[in-house]
Tab-separated table of C-alpha atoms in Angstrom:
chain	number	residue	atom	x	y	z
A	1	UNK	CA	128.150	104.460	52.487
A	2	UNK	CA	127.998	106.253	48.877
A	3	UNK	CA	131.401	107.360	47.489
A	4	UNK	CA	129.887	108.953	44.151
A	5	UNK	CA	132.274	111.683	44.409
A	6	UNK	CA	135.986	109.486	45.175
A	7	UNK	CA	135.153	107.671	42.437
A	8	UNK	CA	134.829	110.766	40.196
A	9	UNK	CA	137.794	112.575	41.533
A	10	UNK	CA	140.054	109.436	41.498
A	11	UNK	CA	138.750	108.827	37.337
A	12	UNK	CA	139.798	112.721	36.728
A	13	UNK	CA	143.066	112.057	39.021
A	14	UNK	CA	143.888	109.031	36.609
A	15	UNK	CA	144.067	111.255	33.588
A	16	UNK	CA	147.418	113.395	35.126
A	17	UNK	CA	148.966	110.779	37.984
A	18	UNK	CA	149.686	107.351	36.873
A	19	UNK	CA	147.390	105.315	38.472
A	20	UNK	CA	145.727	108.304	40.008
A	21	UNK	CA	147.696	108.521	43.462
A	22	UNK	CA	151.018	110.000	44.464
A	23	UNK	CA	151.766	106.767	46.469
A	24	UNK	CA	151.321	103.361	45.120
A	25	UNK	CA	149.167	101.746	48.493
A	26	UNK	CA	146.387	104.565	48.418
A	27	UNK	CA	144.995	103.194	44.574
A	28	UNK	CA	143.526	100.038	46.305
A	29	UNK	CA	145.022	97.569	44.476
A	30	UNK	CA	145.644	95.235	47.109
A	31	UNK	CA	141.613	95.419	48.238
A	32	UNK	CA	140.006	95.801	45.008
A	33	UNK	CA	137.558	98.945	44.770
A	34	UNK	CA	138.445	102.749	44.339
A	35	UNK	CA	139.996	105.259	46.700
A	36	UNK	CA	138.702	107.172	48.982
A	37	UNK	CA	139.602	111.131	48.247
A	38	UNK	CA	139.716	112.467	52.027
A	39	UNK	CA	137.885	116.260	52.520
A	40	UNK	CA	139.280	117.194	55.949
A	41	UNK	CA	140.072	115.177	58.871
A	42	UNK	CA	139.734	116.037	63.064
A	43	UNK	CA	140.828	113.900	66.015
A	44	UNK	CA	140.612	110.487	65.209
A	45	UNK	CA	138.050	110.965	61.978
A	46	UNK	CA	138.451	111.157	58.400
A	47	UNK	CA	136.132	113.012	56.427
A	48	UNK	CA	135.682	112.277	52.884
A	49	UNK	CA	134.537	114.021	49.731
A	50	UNK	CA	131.276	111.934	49.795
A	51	UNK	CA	130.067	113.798	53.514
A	52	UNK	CA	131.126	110.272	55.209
A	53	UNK	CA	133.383	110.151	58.224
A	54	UNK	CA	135.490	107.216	59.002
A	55	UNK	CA	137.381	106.267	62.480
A	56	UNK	CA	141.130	106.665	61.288
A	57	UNK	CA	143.885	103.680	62.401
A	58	UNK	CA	146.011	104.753	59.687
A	59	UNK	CA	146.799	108.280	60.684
A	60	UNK	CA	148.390	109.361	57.788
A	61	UNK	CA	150.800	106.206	58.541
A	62	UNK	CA	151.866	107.231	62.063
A	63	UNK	CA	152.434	110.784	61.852
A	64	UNK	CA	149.193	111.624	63.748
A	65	UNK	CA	149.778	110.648	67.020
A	66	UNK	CA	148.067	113.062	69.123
A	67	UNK	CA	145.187	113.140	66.296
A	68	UNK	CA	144.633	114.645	63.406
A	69	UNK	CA	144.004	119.017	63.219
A	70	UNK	CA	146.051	118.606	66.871
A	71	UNK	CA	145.354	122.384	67.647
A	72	UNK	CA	149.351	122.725	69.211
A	73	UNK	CA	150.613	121.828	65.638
A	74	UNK	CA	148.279	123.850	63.714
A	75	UNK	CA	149.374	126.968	65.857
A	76	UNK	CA	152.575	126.075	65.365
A	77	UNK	CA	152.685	126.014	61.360
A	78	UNK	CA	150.303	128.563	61.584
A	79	UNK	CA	152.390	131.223	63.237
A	80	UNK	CA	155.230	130.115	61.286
A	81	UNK	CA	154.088	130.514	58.121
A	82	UNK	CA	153.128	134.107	58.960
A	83	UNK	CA	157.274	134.549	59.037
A	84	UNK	CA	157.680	133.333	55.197
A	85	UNK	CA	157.520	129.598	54.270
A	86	UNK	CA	161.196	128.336	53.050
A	87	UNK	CA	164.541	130.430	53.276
A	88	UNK	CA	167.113	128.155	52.324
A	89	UNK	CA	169.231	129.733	54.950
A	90	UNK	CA	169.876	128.210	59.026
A	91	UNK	CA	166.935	129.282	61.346
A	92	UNK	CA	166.928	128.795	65.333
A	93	UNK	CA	164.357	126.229	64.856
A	94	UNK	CA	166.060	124.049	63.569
A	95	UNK	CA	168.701	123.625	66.186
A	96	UNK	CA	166.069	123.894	68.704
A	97	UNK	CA	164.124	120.567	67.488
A	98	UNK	CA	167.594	119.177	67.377
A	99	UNK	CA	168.650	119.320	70.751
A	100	UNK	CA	164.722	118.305	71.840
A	101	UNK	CA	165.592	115.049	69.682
A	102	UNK	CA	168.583	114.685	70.602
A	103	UNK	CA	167.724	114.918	74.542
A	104	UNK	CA	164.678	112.253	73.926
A	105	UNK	CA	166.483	110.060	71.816
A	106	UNK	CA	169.263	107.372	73.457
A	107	UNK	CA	172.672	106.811	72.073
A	108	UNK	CA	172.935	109.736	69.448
A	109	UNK	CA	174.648	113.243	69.579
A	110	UNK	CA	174.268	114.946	66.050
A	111	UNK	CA	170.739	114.840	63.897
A	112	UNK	CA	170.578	115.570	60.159
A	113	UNK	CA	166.722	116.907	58.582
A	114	UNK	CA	165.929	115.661	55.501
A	115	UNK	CA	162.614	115.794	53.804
A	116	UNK	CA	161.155	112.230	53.715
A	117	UNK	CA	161.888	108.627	55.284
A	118	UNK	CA	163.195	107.644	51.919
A	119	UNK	CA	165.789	110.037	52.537
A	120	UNK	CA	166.720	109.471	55.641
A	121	UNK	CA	167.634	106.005	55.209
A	122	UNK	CA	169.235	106.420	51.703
A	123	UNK	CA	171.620	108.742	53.430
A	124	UNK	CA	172.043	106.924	56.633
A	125	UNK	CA	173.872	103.640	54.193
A	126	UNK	CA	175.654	106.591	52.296
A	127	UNK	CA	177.473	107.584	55.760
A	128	UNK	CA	177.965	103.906	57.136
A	129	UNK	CA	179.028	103.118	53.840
A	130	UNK	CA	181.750	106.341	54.068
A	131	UNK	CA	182.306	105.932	58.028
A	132	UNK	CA	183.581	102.100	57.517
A	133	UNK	CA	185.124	102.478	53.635
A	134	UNK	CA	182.894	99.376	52.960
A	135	UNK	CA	180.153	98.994	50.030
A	136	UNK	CA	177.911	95.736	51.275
A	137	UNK	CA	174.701	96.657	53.163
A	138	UNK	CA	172.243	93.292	54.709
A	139	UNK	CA	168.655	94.337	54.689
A	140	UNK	CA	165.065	92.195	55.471
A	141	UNK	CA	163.044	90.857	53.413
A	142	UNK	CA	159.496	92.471	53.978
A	143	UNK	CA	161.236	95.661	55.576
A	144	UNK	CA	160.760	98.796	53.647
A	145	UNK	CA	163.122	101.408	53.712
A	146	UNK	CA	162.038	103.754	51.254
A	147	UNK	CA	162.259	103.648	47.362
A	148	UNK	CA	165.870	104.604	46.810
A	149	UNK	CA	167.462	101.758	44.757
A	150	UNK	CA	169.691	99.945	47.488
A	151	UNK	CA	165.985	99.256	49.206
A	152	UNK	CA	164.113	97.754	46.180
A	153	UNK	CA	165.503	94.146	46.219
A	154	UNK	CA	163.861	91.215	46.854
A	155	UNK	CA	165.529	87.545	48.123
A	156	UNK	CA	166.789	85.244	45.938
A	157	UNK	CA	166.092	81.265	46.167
A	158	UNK	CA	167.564	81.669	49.643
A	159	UNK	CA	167.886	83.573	52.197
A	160	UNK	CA	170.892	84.124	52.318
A	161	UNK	CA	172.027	84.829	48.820
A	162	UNK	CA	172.637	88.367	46.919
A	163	UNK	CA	169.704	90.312	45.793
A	164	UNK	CA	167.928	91.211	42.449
A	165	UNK	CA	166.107	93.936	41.871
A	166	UNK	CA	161.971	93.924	42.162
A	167	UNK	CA	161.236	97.084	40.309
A	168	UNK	CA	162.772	97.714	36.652
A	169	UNK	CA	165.020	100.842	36.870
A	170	UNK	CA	166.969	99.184	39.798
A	171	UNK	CA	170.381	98.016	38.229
A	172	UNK	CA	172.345	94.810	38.737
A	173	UNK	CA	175.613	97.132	39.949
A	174	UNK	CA	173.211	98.351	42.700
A	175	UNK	CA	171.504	94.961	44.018
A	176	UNK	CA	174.426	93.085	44.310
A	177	UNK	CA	176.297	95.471	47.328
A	178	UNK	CA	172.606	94.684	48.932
A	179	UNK	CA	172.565	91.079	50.727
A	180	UNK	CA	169.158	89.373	51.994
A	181	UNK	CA	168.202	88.333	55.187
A	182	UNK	CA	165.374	86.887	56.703
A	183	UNK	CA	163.486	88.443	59.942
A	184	UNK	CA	164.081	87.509	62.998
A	185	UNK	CA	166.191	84.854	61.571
A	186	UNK	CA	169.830	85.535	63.150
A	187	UNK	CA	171.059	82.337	61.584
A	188	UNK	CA	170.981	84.098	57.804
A	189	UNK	CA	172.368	86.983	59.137
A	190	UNK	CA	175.753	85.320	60.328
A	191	UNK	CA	175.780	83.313	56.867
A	192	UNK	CA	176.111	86.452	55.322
A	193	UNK	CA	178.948	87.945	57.709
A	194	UNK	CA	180.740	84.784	57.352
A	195	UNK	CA	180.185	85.023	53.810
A	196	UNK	CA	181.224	88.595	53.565
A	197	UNK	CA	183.799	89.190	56.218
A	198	UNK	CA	184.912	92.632	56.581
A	199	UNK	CA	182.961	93.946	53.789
A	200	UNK	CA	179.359	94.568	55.373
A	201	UNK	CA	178.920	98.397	56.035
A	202	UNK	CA	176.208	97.842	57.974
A	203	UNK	CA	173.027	96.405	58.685
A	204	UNK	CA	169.503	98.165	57.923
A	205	UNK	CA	166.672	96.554	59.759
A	206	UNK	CA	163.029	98.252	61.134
A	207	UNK	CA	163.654	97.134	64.631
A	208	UNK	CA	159.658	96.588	65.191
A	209	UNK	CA	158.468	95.611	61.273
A	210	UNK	CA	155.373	97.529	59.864
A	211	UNK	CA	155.520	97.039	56.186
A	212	UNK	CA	154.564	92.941	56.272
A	213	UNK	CA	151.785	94.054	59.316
A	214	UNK	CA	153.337	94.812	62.496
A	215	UNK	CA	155.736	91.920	63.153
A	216	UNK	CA	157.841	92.114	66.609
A	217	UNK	CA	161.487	91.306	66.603
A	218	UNK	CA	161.807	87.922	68.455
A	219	UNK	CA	163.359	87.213	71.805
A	220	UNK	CA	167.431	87.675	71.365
A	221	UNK	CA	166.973	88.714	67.646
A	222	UNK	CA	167.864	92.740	67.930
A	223	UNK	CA	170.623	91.788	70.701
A	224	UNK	CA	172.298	89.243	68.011
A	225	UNK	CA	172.078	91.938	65.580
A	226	UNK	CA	174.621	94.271	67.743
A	227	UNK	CA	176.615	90.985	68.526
A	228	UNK	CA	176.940	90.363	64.513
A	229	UNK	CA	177.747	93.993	63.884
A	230	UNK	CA	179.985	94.769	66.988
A	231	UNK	CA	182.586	91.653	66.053
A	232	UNK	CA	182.525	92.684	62.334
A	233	UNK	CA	183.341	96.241	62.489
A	234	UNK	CA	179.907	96.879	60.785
A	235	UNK	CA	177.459	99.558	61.795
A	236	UNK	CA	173.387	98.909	62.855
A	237	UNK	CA	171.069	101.123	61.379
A	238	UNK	CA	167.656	101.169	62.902
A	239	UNK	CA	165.096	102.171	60.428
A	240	UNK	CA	162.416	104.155	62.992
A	241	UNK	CA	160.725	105.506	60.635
A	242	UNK	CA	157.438	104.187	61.899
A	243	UNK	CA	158.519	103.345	65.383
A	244	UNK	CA	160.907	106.856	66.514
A	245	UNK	CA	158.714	108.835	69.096
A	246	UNK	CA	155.246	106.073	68.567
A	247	UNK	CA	156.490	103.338	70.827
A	248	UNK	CA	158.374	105.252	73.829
A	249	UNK	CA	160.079	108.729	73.804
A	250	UNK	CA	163.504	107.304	73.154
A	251	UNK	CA	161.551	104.798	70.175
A	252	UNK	CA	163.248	101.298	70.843
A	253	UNK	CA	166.120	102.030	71.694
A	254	UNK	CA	164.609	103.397	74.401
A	255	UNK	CA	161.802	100.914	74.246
A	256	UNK	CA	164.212	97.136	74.326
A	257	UNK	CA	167.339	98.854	75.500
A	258	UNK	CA	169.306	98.217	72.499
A	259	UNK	CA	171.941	100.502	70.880
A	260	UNK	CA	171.852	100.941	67.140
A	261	UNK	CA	175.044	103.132	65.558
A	262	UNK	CA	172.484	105.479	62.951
A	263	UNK	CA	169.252	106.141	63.697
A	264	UNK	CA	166.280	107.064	60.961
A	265	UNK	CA	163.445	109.014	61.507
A	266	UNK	CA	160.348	110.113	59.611
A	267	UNK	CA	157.089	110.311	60.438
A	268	UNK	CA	156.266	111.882	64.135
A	269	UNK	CA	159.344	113.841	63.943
A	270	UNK	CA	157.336	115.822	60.930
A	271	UNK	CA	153.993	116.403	63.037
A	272	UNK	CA	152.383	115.122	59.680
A	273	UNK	CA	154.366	117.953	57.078
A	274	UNK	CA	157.254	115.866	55.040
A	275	UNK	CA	160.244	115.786	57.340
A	276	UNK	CA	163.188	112.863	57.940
A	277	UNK	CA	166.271	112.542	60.058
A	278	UNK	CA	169.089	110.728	60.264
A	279	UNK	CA	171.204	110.854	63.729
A	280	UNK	CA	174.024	108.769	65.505
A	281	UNK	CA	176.980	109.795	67.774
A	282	UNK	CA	179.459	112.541	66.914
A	283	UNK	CA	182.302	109.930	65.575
A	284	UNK	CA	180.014	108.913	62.974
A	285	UNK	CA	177.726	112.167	62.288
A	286	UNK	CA	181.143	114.026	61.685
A	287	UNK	CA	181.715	112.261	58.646
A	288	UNK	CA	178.951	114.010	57.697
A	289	UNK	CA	179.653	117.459	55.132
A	290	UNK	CA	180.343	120.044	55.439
A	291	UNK	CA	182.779	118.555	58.164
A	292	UNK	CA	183.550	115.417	56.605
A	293	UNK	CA	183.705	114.243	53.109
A	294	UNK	CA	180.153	112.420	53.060
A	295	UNK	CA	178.408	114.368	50.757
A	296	UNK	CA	174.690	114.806	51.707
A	297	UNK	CA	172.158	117.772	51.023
A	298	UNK	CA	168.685	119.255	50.483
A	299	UNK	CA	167.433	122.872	49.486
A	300	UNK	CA	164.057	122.329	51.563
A	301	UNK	CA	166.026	120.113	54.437
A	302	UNK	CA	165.314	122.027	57.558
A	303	UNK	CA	162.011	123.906	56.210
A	304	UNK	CA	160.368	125.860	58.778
A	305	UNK	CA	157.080	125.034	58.574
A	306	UNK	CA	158.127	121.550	59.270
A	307	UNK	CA	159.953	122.021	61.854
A	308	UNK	CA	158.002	124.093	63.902
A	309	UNK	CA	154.991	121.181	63.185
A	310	UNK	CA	157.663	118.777	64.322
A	311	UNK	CA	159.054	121.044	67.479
A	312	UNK	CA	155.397	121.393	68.840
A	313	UNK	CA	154.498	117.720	68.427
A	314	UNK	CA	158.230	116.499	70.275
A	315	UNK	CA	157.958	119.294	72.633
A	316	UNK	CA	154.261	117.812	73.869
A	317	UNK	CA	155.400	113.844	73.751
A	318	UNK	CA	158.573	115.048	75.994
A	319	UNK	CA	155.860	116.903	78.528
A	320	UNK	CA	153.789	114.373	78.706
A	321	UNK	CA	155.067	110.838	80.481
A	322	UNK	CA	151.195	109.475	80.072
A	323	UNK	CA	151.047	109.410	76.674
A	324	UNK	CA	152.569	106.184	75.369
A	325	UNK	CA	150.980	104.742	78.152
A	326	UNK	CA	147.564	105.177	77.663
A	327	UNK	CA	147.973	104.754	73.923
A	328	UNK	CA	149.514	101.033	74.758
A	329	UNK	CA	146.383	100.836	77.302
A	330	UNK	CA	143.605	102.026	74.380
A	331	UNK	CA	145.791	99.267	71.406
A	332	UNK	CA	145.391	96.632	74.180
A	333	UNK	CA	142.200	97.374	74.828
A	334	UNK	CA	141.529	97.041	70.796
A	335	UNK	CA	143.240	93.721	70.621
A	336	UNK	CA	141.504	91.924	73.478
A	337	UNK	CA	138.244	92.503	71.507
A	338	UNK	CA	139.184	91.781	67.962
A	339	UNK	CA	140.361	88.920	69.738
A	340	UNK	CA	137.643	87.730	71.291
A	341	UNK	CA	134.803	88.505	68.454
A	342	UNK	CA	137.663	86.973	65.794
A	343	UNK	CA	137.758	83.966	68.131
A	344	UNK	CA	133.753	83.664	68.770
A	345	UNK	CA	132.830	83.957	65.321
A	346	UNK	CA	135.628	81.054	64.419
A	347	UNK	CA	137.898	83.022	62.034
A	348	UNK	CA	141.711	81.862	61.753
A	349	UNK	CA	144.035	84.886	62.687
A	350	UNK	CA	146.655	86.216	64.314
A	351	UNK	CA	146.915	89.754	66.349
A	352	UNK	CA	150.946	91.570	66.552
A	353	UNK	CA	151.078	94.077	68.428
A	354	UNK	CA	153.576	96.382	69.926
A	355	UNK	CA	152.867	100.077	71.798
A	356	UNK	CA	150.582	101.653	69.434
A	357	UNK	CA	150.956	99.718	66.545
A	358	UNK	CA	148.919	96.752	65.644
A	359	UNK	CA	148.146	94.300	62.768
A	360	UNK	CA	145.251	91.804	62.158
A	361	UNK	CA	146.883	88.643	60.208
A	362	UNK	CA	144.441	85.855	58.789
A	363	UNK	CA	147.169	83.375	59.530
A	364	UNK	CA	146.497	80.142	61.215
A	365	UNK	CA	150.268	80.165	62.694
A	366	UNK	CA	152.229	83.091	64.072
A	367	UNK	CA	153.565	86.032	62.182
A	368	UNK	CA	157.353	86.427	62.516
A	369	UNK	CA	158.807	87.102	59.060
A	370	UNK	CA	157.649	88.017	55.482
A	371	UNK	CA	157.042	84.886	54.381
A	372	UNK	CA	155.027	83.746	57.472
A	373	UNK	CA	153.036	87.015	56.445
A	374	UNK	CA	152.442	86.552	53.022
A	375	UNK	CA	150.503	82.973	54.131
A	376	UNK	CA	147.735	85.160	55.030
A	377	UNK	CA	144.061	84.737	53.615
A	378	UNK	CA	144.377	87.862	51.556
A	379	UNK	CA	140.568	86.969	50.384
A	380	UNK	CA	139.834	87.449	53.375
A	381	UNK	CA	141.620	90.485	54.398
A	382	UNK	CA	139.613	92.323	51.437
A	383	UNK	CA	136.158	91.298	52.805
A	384	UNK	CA	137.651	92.358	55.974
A	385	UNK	CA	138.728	95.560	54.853
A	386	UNK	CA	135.459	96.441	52.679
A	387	UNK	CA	132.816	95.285	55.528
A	388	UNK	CA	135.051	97.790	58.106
A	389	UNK	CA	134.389	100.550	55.204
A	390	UNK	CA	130.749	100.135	54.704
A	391	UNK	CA	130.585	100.405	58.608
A	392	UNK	CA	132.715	103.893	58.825
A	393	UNK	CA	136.009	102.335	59.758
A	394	UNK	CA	139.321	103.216	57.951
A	395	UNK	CA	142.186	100.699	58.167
A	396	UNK	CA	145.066	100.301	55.982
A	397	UNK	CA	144.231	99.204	52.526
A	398	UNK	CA	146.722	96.334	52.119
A	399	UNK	CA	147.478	93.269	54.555
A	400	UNK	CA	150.761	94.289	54.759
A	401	UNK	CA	150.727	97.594	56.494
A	402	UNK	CA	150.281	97.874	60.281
A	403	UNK	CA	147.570	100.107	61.892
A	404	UNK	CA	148.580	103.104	63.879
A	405	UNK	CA	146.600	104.343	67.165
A	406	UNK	CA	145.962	107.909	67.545
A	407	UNK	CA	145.434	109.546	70.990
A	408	UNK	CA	142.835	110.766	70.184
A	409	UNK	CA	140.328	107.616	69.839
A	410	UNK	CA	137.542	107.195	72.186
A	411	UNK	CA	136.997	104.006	74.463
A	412	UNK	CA	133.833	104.342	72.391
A	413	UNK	CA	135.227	104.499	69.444
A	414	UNK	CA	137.448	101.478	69.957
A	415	UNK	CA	133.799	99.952	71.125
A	416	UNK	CA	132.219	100.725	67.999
A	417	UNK	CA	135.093	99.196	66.035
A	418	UNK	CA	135.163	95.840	68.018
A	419	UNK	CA	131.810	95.536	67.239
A	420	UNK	CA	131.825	96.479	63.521
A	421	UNK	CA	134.629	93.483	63.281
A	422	UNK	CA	132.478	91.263	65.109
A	423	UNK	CA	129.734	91.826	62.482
A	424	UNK	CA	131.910	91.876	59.359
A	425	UNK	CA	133.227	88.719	60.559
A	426	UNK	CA	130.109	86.655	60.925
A	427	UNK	CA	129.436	87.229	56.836
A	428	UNK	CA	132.658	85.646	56.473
């Protein structure tokens, strides 16, 4: 495949956006090569600038769960933005998606719209922070939360130790109300409660990991998480970001049958425009202003467009009882045969998987943490990632990002992809 025309877009792109994207993973730094500037996309495909079309397991990182173009959504926004575009002011629709949400989701009352993951989560530690009159927050290593600065800390020596910040910007003030943990490692968790007793707002944790590859939560893990919180007066905040409305109606809550205390959303909730939530019970959203003195806010919060993308794609997942079904079906289906041609053609790897969500780790042992993921092949990984290109297939361009199943792939397009993998992986 020729991309003549990415590469000249993303050279004039570099001379007005550092590094020539508006999101650090799309410049290809972790795979080497230049970006590919998408056209249009339909259904599962992406089609570039270049005339090429790819088969799509990113889908815009989860949003595009029905596919992309999904004519319900498009109507939707469509027939909206006939009615004027942003108001600043309350509209119906937003209490409508509300009480759809609200009515899927398990163990919250109240929802809050924000505009962007980041948000949601940044807010959701502002009100557990406020709710319990503690500062201290525990987060993963290798979970993402956004890029607000109580996120952008990275462990210590230890794993259980205070943080310091990764990116320049972040201060030492900030990092040190944010303690480290290790994934699915409930062990450093109570080190830092016993460490910290009565002064842990709350835990922050993606529930089902996507930002080191998909990586499962262990047997027990999420279940000692509530323990930890419940006899330490702190709250658990499940980041589902990725996972709300992907992996079951209710997301994982739903999916494990675990209660978290605040609840994030992004993603699906947005139909693929910009859109985040935050939502938990009443005794906690009512510290929330304009009723309670946690200050949060957001001129475009609530836009219309977005919510009427995110009403039609919440209203069809709530109709539909087949859908996360036969996307768990089609993901299986996908894994048994990157299994097998990995496995034929002698390559060390390991598969997570969970729902719709899926990651392909060159790691000779089993993925359960960050540091179990970052003993990947990388080397690899970008041959992988390259040979799937040059054979029309689109996965995420870092080894640290899980792949997301649309809907709307084909049994023959998971065919074709199985055996595109089985012949990148015999120039290994």
């Amino acid at each position: 495949m020729l991309y003549q025309r990415s590469s000249e877009l993303f050279a004039e792109a570099e001379k007005v956006i550092p590094g020539g994207v508006n999101s650090p993973v799309r410049a290809f730094k972790g795979v080497g090569g230049t970006p590919i500037f998408v056209k249009s996309a339909k259904g599962a495909y992406l089609y570039d600038e270049d005339g090429n079309r790819l088969i799509d397991y990113i889908n815009s990182w989860g949003p595009m769960i029905l596919g992309h173009a999904h004519e319900p959504v498009i109507r939707a926004i469509t027939e909206r933005a006939k009615l004027g575009t942003s108001f600043g002011m309350p509209t119906e629709l937003e209490t409508q998606i509300a009480a759809l949400a609200v009515s899927m989701v398990p163990n919250i009352d109240k929802i809050r719209f924000v505009n962007s993951g980041t948000e949601a989560c940044m807010s959701a530690v502002r009100l557990a922070r406020g709710f319990t009159k503690r500062d201290k927050i525990i987060k993963f290593s290798g979970c993402y939360h956004g890029h607000s600065d109580s996120f952008l800390i990275q462990a210590g020596s230890g794993a259980s130790t205070f943080g310091i910040p990764n990116s320049p910007g972040v201060t030492q003030g900030t990092a040190k109300d944010t303690l480290l943990a290790n994934y699915n490692d409930l062990e450093s968790v109570a080190q830092l409660f016993e460490s910290n007793k009565e002064e842990i707002a709350a835990i922050i944790v993606e529930p089902v990991a996507g930002n080191m590859g998909c990586v499962p939560p262990l047997n027990g893990f999420l279940e000692g998480l509530r323990k930890l919180c419940d006899a330490d007066g702190a709250l658990l905040i499940f980041d589902e970001v990725m996972t709300g409305f992907r992996l079951a109606k209710g997301g994982v809550q739903e999916l494990f049958g675990i209660k978290a205390d605040i609840v994030c959303f992004g993603k699906v909730i947005g139909g693929g425009l910009p859109v985040g939530a935050f939502a938990a019970r009443n005794e906690i959203m009512n510290y929330l202003s304009p009723i309670g003195p946690v200050y949060q806010a957001g001129t475009l919060s609530g836009n219309p467009l977005a919510m009427a993308a995110g009403f039609a794609m919440l209203n069809e997942l709530n109709q539909n009882d087949v859908i996360f079904k036969r996307l768990d079906e089609k993901t299986t289906y996908l894994e048994n045969g990157i299994r097998d041609v990995l496995t034929k053609n002698q390559i060390a790897f390991t598969i997570n998987k969970v729902g719709s969500m899926i990651s392909v780790h060159f790691n000779e042992t089993p993925v359960i943490d960050f540091q179990t993921a970052k003993g990947g092949d990388n080397e690899t990984f970008k041959k992988f990632f390259h040979g799937l290109l040059k054979e029309g297939i689109y996965i995420a361009p870092s080894a640290y990002e899980t792949w997301f199943i649309t809907d709307a792939l084909t049994y023959e397009d998971l065919d074709f992809t199985i055996k595109a993998i089985d012949t990148v992986s015999k120039q290994f």
